[in-house]
Coordinates of C-alpha atoms in Angstrom, one line a residue:
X1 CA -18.4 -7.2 11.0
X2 CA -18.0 -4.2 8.6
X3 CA -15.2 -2.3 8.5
X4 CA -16.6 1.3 9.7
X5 CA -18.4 -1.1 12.7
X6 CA -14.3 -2.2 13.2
X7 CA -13.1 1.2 13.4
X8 CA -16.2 2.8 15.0
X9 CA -15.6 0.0 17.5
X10 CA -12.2 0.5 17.9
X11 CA -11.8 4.2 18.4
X12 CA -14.3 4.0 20.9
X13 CA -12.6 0.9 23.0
X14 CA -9.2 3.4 22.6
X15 CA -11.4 6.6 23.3
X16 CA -13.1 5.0 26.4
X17 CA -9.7 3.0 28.0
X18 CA -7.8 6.6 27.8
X19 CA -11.2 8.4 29.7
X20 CA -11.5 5.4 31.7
X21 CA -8.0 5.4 32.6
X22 CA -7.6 9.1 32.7
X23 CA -10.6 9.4 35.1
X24 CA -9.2 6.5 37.4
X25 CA -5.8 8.2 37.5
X26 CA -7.6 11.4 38.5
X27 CA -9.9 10.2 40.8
X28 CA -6.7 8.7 42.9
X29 CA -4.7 11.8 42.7
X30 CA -7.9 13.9 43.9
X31 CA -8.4 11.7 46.6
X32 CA -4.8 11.2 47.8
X33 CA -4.4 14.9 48.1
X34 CA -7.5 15.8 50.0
X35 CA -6.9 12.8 52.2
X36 CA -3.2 14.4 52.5
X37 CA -4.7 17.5 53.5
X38 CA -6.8 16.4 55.6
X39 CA -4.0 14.4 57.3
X40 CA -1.9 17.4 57.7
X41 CA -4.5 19.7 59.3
X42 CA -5.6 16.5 61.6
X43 CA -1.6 17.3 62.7
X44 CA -1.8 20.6 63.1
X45 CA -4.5 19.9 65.3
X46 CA -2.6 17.3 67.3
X47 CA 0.1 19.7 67.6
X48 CA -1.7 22.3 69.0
X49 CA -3.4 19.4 71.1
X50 CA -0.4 18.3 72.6
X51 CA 0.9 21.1 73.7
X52 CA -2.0 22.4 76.1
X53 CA -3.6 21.0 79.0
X54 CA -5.8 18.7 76.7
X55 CA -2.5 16.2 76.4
X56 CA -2.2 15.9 80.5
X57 CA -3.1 12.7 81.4
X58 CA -4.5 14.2 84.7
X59 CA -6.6 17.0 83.1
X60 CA -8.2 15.4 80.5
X61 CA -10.6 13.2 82.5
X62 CA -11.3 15.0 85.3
X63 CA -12.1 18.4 83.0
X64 CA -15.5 19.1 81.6
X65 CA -13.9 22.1 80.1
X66 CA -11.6 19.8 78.8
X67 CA -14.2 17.8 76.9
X68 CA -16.4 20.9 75.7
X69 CA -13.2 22.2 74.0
X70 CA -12.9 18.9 72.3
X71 CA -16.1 18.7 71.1
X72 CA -16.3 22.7 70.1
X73 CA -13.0 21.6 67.8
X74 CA -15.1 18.5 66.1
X75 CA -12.4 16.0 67.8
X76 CA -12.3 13.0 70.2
X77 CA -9.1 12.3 72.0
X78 CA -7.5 9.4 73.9
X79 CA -4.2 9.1 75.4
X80 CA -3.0 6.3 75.9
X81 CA 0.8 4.6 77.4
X82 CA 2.7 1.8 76.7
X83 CA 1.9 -0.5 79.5
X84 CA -2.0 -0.5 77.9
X85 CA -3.8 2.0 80.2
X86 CA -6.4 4.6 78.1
X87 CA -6.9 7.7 79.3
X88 CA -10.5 9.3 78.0
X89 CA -11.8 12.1 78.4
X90 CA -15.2 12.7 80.6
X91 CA -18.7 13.0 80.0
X92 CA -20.2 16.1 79.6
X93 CA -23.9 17.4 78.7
X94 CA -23.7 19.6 75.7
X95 CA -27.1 21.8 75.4
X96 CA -28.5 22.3 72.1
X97 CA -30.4 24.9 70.5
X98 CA -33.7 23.9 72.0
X99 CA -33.1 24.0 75.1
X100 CA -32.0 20.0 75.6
X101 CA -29.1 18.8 76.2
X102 CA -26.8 16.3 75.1
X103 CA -24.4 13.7 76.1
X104 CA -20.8 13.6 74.9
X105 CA -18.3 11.9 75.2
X106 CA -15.6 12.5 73.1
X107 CA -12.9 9.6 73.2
X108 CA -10.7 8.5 70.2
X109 CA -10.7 5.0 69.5
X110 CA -7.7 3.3 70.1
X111 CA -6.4 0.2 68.7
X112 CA -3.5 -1.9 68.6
X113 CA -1.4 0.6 66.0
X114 CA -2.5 3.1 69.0
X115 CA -0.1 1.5 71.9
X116 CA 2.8 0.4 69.0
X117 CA 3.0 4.3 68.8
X118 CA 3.0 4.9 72.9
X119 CA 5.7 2.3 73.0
X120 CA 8.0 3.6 70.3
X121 CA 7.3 1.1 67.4
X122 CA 5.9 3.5 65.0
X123 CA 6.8 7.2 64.7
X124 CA 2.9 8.2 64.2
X125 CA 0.0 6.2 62.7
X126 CA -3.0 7.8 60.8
X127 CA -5.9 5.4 59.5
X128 CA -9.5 5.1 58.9
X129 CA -12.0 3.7 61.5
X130 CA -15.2 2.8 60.9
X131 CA -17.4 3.1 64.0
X132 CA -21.2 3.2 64.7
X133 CA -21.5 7.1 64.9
X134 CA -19.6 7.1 61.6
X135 CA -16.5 7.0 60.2
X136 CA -13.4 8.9 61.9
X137 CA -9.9 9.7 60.4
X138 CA -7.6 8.4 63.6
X139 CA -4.1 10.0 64.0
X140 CA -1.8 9.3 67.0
X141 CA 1.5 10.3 68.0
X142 CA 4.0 10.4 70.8
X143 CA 4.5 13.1 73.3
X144 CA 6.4 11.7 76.0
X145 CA 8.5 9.4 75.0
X146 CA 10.3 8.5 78.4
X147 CA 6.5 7.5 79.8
X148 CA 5.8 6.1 76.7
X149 CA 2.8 7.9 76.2
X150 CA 1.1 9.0 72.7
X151 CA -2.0 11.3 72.4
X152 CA -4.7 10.2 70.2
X153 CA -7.3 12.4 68.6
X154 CA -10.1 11.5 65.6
X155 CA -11.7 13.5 63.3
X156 CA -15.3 13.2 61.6
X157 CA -14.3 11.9 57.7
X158 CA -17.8 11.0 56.9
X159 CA -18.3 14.7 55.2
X160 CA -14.7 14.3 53.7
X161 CA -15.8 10.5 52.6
X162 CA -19.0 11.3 50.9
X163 CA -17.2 14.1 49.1
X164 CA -14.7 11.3 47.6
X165 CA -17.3 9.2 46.6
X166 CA -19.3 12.1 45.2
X167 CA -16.0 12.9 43.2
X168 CA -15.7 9.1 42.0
X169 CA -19.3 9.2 41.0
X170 CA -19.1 11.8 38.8
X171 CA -15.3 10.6 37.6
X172 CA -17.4 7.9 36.4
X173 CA -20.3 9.7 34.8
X174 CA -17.9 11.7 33.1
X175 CA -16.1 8.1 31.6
X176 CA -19.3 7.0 30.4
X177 CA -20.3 9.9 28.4
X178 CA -16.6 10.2 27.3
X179 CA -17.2 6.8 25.9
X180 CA -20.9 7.4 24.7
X181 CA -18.9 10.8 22.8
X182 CA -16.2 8.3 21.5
X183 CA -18.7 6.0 20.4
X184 CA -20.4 8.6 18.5
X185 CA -17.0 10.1 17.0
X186 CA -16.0 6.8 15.9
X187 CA -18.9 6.0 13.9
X188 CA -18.8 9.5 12.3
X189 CA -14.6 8.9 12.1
X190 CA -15.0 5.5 10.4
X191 CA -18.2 6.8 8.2
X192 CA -15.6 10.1 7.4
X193 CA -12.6 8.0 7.1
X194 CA -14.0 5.1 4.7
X195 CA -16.1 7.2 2.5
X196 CA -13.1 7.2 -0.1
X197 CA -13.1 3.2 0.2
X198 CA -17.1 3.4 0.1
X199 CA -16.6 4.5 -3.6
X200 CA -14.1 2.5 -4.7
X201 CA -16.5 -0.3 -3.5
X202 CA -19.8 1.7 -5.5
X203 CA -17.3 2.5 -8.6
X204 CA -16.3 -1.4 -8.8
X205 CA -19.4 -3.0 -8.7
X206 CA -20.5 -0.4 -11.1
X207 CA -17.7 -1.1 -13.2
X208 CA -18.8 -4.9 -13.0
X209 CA -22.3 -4.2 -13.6
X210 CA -21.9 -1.7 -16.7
X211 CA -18.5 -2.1 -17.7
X212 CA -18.1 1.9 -17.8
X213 CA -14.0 2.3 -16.5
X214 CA -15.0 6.1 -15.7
X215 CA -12.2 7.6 -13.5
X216 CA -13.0 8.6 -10.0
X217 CA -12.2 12.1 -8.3
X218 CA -9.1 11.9 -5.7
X219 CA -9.4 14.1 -3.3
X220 CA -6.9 14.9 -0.5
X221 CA -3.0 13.4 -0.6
X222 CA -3.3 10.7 2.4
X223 CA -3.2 7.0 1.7
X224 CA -6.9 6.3 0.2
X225 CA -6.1 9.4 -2.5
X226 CA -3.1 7.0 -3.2
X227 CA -5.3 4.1 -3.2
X228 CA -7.9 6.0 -5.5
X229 CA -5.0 6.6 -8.0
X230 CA -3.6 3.7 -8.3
X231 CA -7.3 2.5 -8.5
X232 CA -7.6 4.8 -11.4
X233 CA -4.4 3.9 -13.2
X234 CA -6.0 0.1 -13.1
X235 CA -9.0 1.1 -14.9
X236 CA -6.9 3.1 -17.2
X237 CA -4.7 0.0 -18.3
X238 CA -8.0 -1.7 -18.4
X239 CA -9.5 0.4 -20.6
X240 CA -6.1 0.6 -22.4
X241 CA -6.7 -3.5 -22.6
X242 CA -9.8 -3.2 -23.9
X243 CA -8.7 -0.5 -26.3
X244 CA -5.9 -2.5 -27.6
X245 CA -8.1 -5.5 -28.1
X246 CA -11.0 -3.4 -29.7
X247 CA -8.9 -2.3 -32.3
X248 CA -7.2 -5.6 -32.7
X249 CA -10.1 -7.6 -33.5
X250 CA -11.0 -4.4 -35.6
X251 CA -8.0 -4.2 -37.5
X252 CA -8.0 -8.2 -38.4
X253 CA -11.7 -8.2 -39.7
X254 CA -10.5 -5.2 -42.1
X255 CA -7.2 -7.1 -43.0
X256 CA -8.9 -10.6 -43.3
X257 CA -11.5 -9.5 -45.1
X258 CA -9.8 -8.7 -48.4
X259 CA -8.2 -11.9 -48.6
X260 CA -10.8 -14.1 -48.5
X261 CA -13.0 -11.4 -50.5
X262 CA -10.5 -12.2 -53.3
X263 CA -10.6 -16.1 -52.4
X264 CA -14.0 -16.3 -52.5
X265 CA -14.1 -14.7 -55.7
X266 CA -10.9 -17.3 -57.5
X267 CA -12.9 -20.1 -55.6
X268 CA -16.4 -19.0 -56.8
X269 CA -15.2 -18.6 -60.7
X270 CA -13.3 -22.0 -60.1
X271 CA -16.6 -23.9 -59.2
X272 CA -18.3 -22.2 -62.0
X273 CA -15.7 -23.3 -64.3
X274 CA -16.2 -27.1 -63.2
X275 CA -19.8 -27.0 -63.3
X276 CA -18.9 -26.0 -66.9
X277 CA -16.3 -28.0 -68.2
X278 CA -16.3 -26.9 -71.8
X279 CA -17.0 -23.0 -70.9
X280 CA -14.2 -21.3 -73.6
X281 CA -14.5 -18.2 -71.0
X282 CA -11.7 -19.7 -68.5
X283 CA -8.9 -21.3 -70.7
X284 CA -6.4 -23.9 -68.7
X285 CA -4.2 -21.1 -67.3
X286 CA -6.8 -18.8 -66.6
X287 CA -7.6 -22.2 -63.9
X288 CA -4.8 -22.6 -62.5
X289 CA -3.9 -19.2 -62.1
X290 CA -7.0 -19.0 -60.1
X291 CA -5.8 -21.5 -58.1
X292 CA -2.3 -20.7 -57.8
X293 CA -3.9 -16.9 -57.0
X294 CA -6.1 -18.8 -54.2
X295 CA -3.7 -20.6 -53.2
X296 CA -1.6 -17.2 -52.4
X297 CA -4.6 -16.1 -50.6
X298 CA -4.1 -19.1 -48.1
X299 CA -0.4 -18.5 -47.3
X300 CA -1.3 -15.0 -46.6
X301 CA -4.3 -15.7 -44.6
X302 CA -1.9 -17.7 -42.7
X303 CA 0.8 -15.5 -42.3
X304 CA -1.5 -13.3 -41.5
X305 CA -3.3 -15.4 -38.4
X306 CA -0.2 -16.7 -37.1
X307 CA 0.8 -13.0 -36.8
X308 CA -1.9 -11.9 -34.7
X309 CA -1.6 -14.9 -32.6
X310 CA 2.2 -13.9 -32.0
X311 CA 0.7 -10.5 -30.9
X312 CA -1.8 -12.0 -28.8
X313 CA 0.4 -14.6 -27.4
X314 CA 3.1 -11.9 -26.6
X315 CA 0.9 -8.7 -25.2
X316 CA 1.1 -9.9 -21.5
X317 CA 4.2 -13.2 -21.9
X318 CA 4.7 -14.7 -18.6
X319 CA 8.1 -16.2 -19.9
X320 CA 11.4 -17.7 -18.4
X321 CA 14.2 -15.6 -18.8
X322 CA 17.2 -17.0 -19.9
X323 CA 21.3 -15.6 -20.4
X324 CA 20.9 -14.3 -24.2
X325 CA 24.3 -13.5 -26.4
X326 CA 21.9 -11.0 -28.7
X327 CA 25.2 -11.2 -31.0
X328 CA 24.1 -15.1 -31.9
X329 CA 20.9 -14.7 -31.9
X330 CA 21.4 -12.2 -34.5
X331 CA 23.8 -14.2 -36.8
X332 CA 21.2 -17.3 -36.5
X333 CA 18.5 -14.5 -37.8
X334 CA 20.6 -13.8 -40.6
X335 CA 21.3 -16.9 -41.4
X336 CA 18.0 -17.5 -41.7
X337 CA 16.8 -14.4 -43.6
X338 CA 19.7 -15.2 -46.2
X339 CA 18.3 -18.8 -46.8
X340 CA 14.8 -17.0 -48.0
X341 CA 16.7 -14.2 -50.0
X342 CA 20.3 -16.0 -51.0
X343 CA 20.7 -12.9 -54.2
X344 CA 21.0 -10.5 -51.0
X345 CA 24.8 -9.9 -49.7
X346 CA 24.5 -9.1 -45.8
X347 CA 27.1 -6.6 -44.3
X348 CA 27.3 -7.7 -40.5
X349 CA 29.2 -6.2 -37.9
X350 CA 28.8 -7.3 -34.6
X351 CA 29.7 -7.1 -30.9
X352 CA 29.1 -8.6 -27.8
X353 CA 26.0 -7.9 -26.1
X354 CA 24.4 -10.1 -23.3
X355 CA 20.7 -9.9 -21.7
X356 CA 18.5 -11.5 -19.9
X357 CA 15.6 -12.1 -21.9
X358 CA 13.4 -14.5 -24.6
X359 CA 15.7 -15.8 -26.8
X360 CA 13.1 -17.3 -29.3
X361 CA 11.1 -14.1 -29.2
X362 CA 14.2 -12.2 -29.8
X363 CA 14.9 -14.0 -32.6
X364 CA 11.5 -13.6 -34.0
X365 CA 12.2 -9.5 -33.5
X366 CA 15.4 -9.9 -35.2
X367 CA 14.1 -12.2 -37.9
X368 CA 11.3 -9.5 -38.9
X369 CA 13.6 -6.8 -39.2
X370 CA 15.8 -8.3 -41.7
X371 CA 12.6 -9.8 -43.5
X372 CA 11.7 -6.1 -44.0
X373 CA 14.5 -5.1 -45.3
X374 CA 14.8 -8.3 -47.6
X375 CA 11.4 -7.5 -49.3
X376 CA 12.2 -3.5 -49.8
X377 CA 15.7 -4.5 -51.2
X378 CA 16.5 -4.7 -54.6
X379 CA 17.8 -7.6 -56.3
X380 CA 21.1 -8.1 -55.8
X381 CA 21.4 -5.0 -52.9
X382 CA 22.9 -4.7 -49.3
X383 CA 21.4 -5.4 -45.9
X384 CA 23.7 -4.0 -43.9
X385 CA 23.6 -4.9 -40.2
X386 CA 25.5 -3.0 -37.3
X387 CA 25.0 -4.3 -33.3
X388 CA 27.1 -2.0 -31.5
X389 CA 26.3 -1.4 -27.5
X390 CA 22.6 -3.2 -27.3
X391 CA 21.4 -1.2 -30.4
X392 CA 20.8 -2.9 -33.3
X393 CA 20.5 -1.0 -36.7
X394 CA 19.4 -2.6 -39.9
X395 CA 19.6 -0.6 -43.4
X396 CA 18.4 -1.6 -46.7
X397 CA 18.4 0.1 -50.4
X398 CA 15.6 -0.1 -50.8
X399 CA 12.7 3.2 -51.6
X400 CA 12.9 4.0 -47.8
X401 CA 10.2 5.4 -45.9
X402 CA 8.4 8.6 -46.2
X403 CA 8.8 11.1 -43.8
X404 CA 5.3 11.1 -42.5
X405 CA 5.0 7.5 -42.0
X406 CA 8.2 6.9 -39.4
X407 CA 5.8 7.8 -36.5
X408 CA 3.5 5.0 -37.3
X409 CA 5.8 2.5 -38.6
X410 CA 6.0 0.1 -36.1
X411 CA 2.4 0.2 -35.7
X412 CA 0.1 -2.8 -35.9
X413 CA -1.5 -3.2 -39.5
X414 CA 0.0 -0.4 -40.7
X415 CA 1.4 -0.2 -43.9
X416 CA 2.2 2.7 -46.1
X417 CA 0.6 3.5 -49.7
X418 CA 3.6 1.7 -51.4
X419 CA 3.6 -1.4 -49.0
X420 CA -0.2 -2.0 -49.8
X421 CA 1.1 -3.2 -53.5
X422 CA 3.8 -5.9 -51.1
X423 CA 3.3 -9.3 -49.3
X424 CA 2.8 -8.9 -45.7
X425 CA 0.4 -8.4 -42.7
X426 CA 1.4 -5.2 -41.0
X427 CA 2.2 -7.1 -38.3
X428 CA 5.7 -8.0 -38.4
X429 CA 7.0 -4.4 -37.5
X430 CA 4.8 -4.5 -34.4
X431 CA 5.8 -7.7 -33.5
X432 CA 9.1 -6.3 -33.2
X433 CA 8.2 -3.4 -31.0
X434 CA 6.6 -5.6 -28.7
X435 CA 8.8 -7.8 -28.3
X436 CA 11.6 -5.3 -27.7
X437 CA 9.3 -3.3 -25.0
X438 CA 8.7 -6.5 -23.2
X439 CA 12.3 -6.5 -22.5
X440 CA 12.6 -3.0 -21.7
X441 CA 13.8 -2.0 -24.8
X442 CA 13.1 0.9 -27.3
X443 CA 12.9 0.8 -31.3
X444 CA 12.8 3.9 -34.0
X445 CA 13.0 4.5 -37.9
X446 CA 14.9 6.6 -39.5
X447 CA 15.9 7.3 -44.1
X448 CA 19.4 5.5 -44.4
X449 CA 21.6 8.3 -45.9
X450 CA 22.4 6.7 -48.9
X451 CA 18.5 5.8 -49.5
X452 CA 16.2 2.9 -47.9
X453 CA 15.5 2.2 -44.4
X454 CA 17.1 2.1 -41.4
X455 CA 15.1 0.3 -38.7
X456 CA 16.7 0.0 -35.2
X457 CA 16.1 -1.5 -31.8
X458 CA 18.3 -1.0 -28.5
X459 CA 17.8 -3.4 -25.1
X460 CA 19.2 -3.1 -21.9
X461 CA 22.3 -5.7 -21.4
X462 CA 25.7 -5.8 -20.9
X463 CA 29.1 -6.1 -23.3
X464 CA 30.8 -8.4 -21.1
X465 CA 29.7 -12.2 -19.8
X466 CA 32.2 -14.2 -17.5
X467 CA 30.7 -17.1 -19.5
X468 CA 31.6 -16.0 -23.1
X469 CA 34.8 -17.4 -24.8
X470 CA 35.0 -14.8 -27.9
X471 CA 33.4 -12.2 -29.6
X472 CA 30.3 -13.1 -32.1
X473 CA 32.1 -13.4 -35.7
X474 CA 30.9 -14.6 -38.8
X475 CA 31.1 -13.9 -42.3
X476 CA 29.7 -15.5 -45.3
X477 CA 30.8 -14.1 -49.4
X478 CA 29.3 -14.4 -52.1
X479 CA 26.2 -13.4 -53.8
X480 CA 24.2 -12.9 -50.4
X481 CA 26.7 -13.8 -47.8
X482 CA 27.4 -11.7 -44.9
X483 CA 30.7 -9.8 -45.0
X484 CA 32.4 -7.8 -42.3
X485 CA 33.1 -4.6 -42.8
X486 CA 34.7 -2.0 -40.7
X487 CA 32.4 1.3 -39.0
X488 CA 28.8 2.2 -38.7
X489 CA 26.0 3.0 -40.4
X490 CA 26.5 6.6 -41.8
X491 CA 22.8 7.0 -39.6
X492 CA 21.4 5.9 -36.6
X493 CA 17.6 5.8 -35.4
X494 CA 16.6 8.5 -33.5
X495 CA 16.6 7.6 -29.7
X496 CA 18.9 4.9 -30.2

């Protein structure tokens, strides 16, 4: 069943139950108190009854005034005694209008509740009797309790009787149309109500039929505006997705494409050279510096591809999270970094810092940091490295980086002017800044104040682990060894 059929349906079950119950309710409070009143005139009447001549049990039979009266006050009487005898009224002709007359005889019906109430067992009794002149509204009560005697009079409830059914008839024409109204207000409620979901359904299988992530309008500030927003924030980190992959496949063609321009090239004067062996235009070393300048080509185009399929790898991890002391995973970066670039001395300074976190991919970060400032270096230079609080700061002195290009930095394939004439992808900055933001982290670049770069990165974590035994320390001399020396960097990333 659809959902507006569900909530149609079930605002008019709730719409109906509370007329339906409502009109029940009603219906039995109506009655009750026009049967009350009718009770306490019938009484009145028996009050009035029972003190006149029409309560003597001597009078009442032999009086033909006595049963006119009766039957001018629309009552029947019977008294009756506790030893069983019933006392009725007589016979009398009534004339009507036309000049006939009719026979009356107006006695009550009596019955067992009757003589309980001559004898004393019941205080009064009032009930319905159903009789073949119609029905009658029976009240007796006692009025000589030493004789045990109890007067018994009856009043016509027919008119009374129809008047509650006409009241229950329309009590229940009024339900049904309450329902037929519910009914009708629940469809238009549900049709109301899910028109927000309606959309959502149209603007999805639109989306999955065109592709088009347009936004849709939120209207209102209930739950389904929420639901619309958050619907809309989807489609905009889909669209961001698609974005980012858009320009990633962009961005590879470009930087692919000059590589294996320049291969092609090396490869296509080194076939031409062995179809002619004895072609004086390429000399020996003019070969194999083709070759050696292919071969180049290679180790960049795989740097280059096991880059972006870091970044790829990376953009969404689903990893597990291990206890990370950033401090060694530092030092084992450095280490490693100083192996590739042994004429570099590396300053370290280092405290405890612990996280929760990747500690491979961290290392990675860590690793491409220093590799950056290994490459802008100069032979022979510092790399100095500070970790200090979760933020990690690496300097170089090298030419640093221009003032306009600090914003972008960190950006994938970026690379400055003067980087275009270096080794590298682009990539290994943004592998850093990915890395760090998939663990919550921040980075930012900022001119060293003696000259060169000073790259940074700060992650959420602590300083103190129950499971650490002592601080991270190491230092390694000579030509390119990590030293430790005393205070910070005499700058600090912006942010960090």
């Amino acid at each position: 069943m659809p959902l507006r059929a569900r909530v149609s349906a079930l605002v008019m079950i709730t719409v109906g139950l509370a007329i339906t119950i409502t009109s029940i309710v009603s219906y039995i409070i109506v009655r009750n108190e026009i049967v009350s009143r009718f009770d306490d005139d019938l009484f009145q009447r028996a009050v009035f009854v029972a003190h006149s001549e029409l309560a003597d049990p001597t009078v009442l039979p032999n009086s033909s005034e006595a049963a006119v009266l009766l039957n001018s006050l629309g009552l029947e009487e019977t008294i009756v005694t506790a030893a069983g005898v019933k006392i009725e009224p007589a016979t009398v002709a009534v004339p009507l209008g036309n000049g006939q007359t009719v026979s009356v005889h107006p006695a009550a019906p009596v019955g067992p509740q009757e003589y309980a109430v001559a004898a004393g067992q019941l205080s009064r009794c009032t009930r319905t009797v159903q009789e073949s002149t119609g029905t009658y509204r029976v009240m007796s009560v006692q009025i000589n309790a030493n004789e045990g005697i109890a007067l018994v009079l009856a009043a016509p409830f027919g008119p009374t009787e129809a008047t509650l059914h006409t009241l229950g008839l329309v009590s229940l024409l009024v339900g049904l149309a309450g329902v037929a109204v519910a009914g009708t207000a629940g469809f238009l409620l549900g049709r109301a109500a899910l028109r927000p979901v309606q959309r959502l359904t149209l603007a999805t299988e639109y989306i999955a039929k065109t592709g088009d992530l347009r936004r849709i309008e939120v209207t209102g500030d209930d739950e389904l505006a929420r639901l619309t927003t958050s619907f809309n924030t989807m489609l905009t980190a889909l669209a961001r997705s698609q974005e980012y992959q858009r320009r990633l496949v962009a961005d590879a063609g470009h930087e692919l494409r000059t590589p294996l321009t320049s291969m092609r090239t090396n490869l296509d004067l080194l076939a031409q050279a062995m179809a002619e062996p004895d072609n004086p235009r390429l000399s020996a070393q003019d070969r194999i510096d083709l070759m050696n300048d292919a071969r180049a080509q290679m180790e960049e185009l795989s740097l280059l591809i096991s880059d972006l399929v870091e970044l790829s790898r990376d953009e969404h991890p689903a990893r597990t999270l291990e206890h990370v002391d950033f401090a060694d995973v530092v030092e084992r970066a450095v280490e490693r970094v100083h192996r590739r670039a042994p004429s570099l001395t590396y300053d370290v300074q280092l405290d405890q810092w612990y996280l929760e976190g990747d500690p491979a991919a961290l290392e990675r970060a860590v690793t491409n940091l220093l590799d950056n400032a290994a490459k802008w270096s100069p032979s022979a230079g510092t790399v100095t490295v500070r970790l200090h609080q979760g933020a990690l700061q690496v300097s170089d002195q090298g030419p640093g980086i221009a003032p306009e290009d600090l914003a972008h930095i960190f950006e994938r394939f970026y690379r400055s002017p003067e980087a275009r004439t270096m080794p590298g992808s682009g990539l290994g900055l943004a592998i850093v800044r990915q890395v760090v933001e998939n663990h919550g982290g921040r980075v930012a670049a900022a001119r060293a104040p003696g000259g060169g770069a000073l790259l940074g990165v700060w992650l959420p974590g602590q300083a103190s682990d129950p499971a650490s035994h002592s601080p991270a320390s190491a230092a390694l001399s000579a030509p390119g060894a990590q030293t430790r020396s005393g205070g910070e960097p005499g700058a600090s990333p912006e942010g960090l």
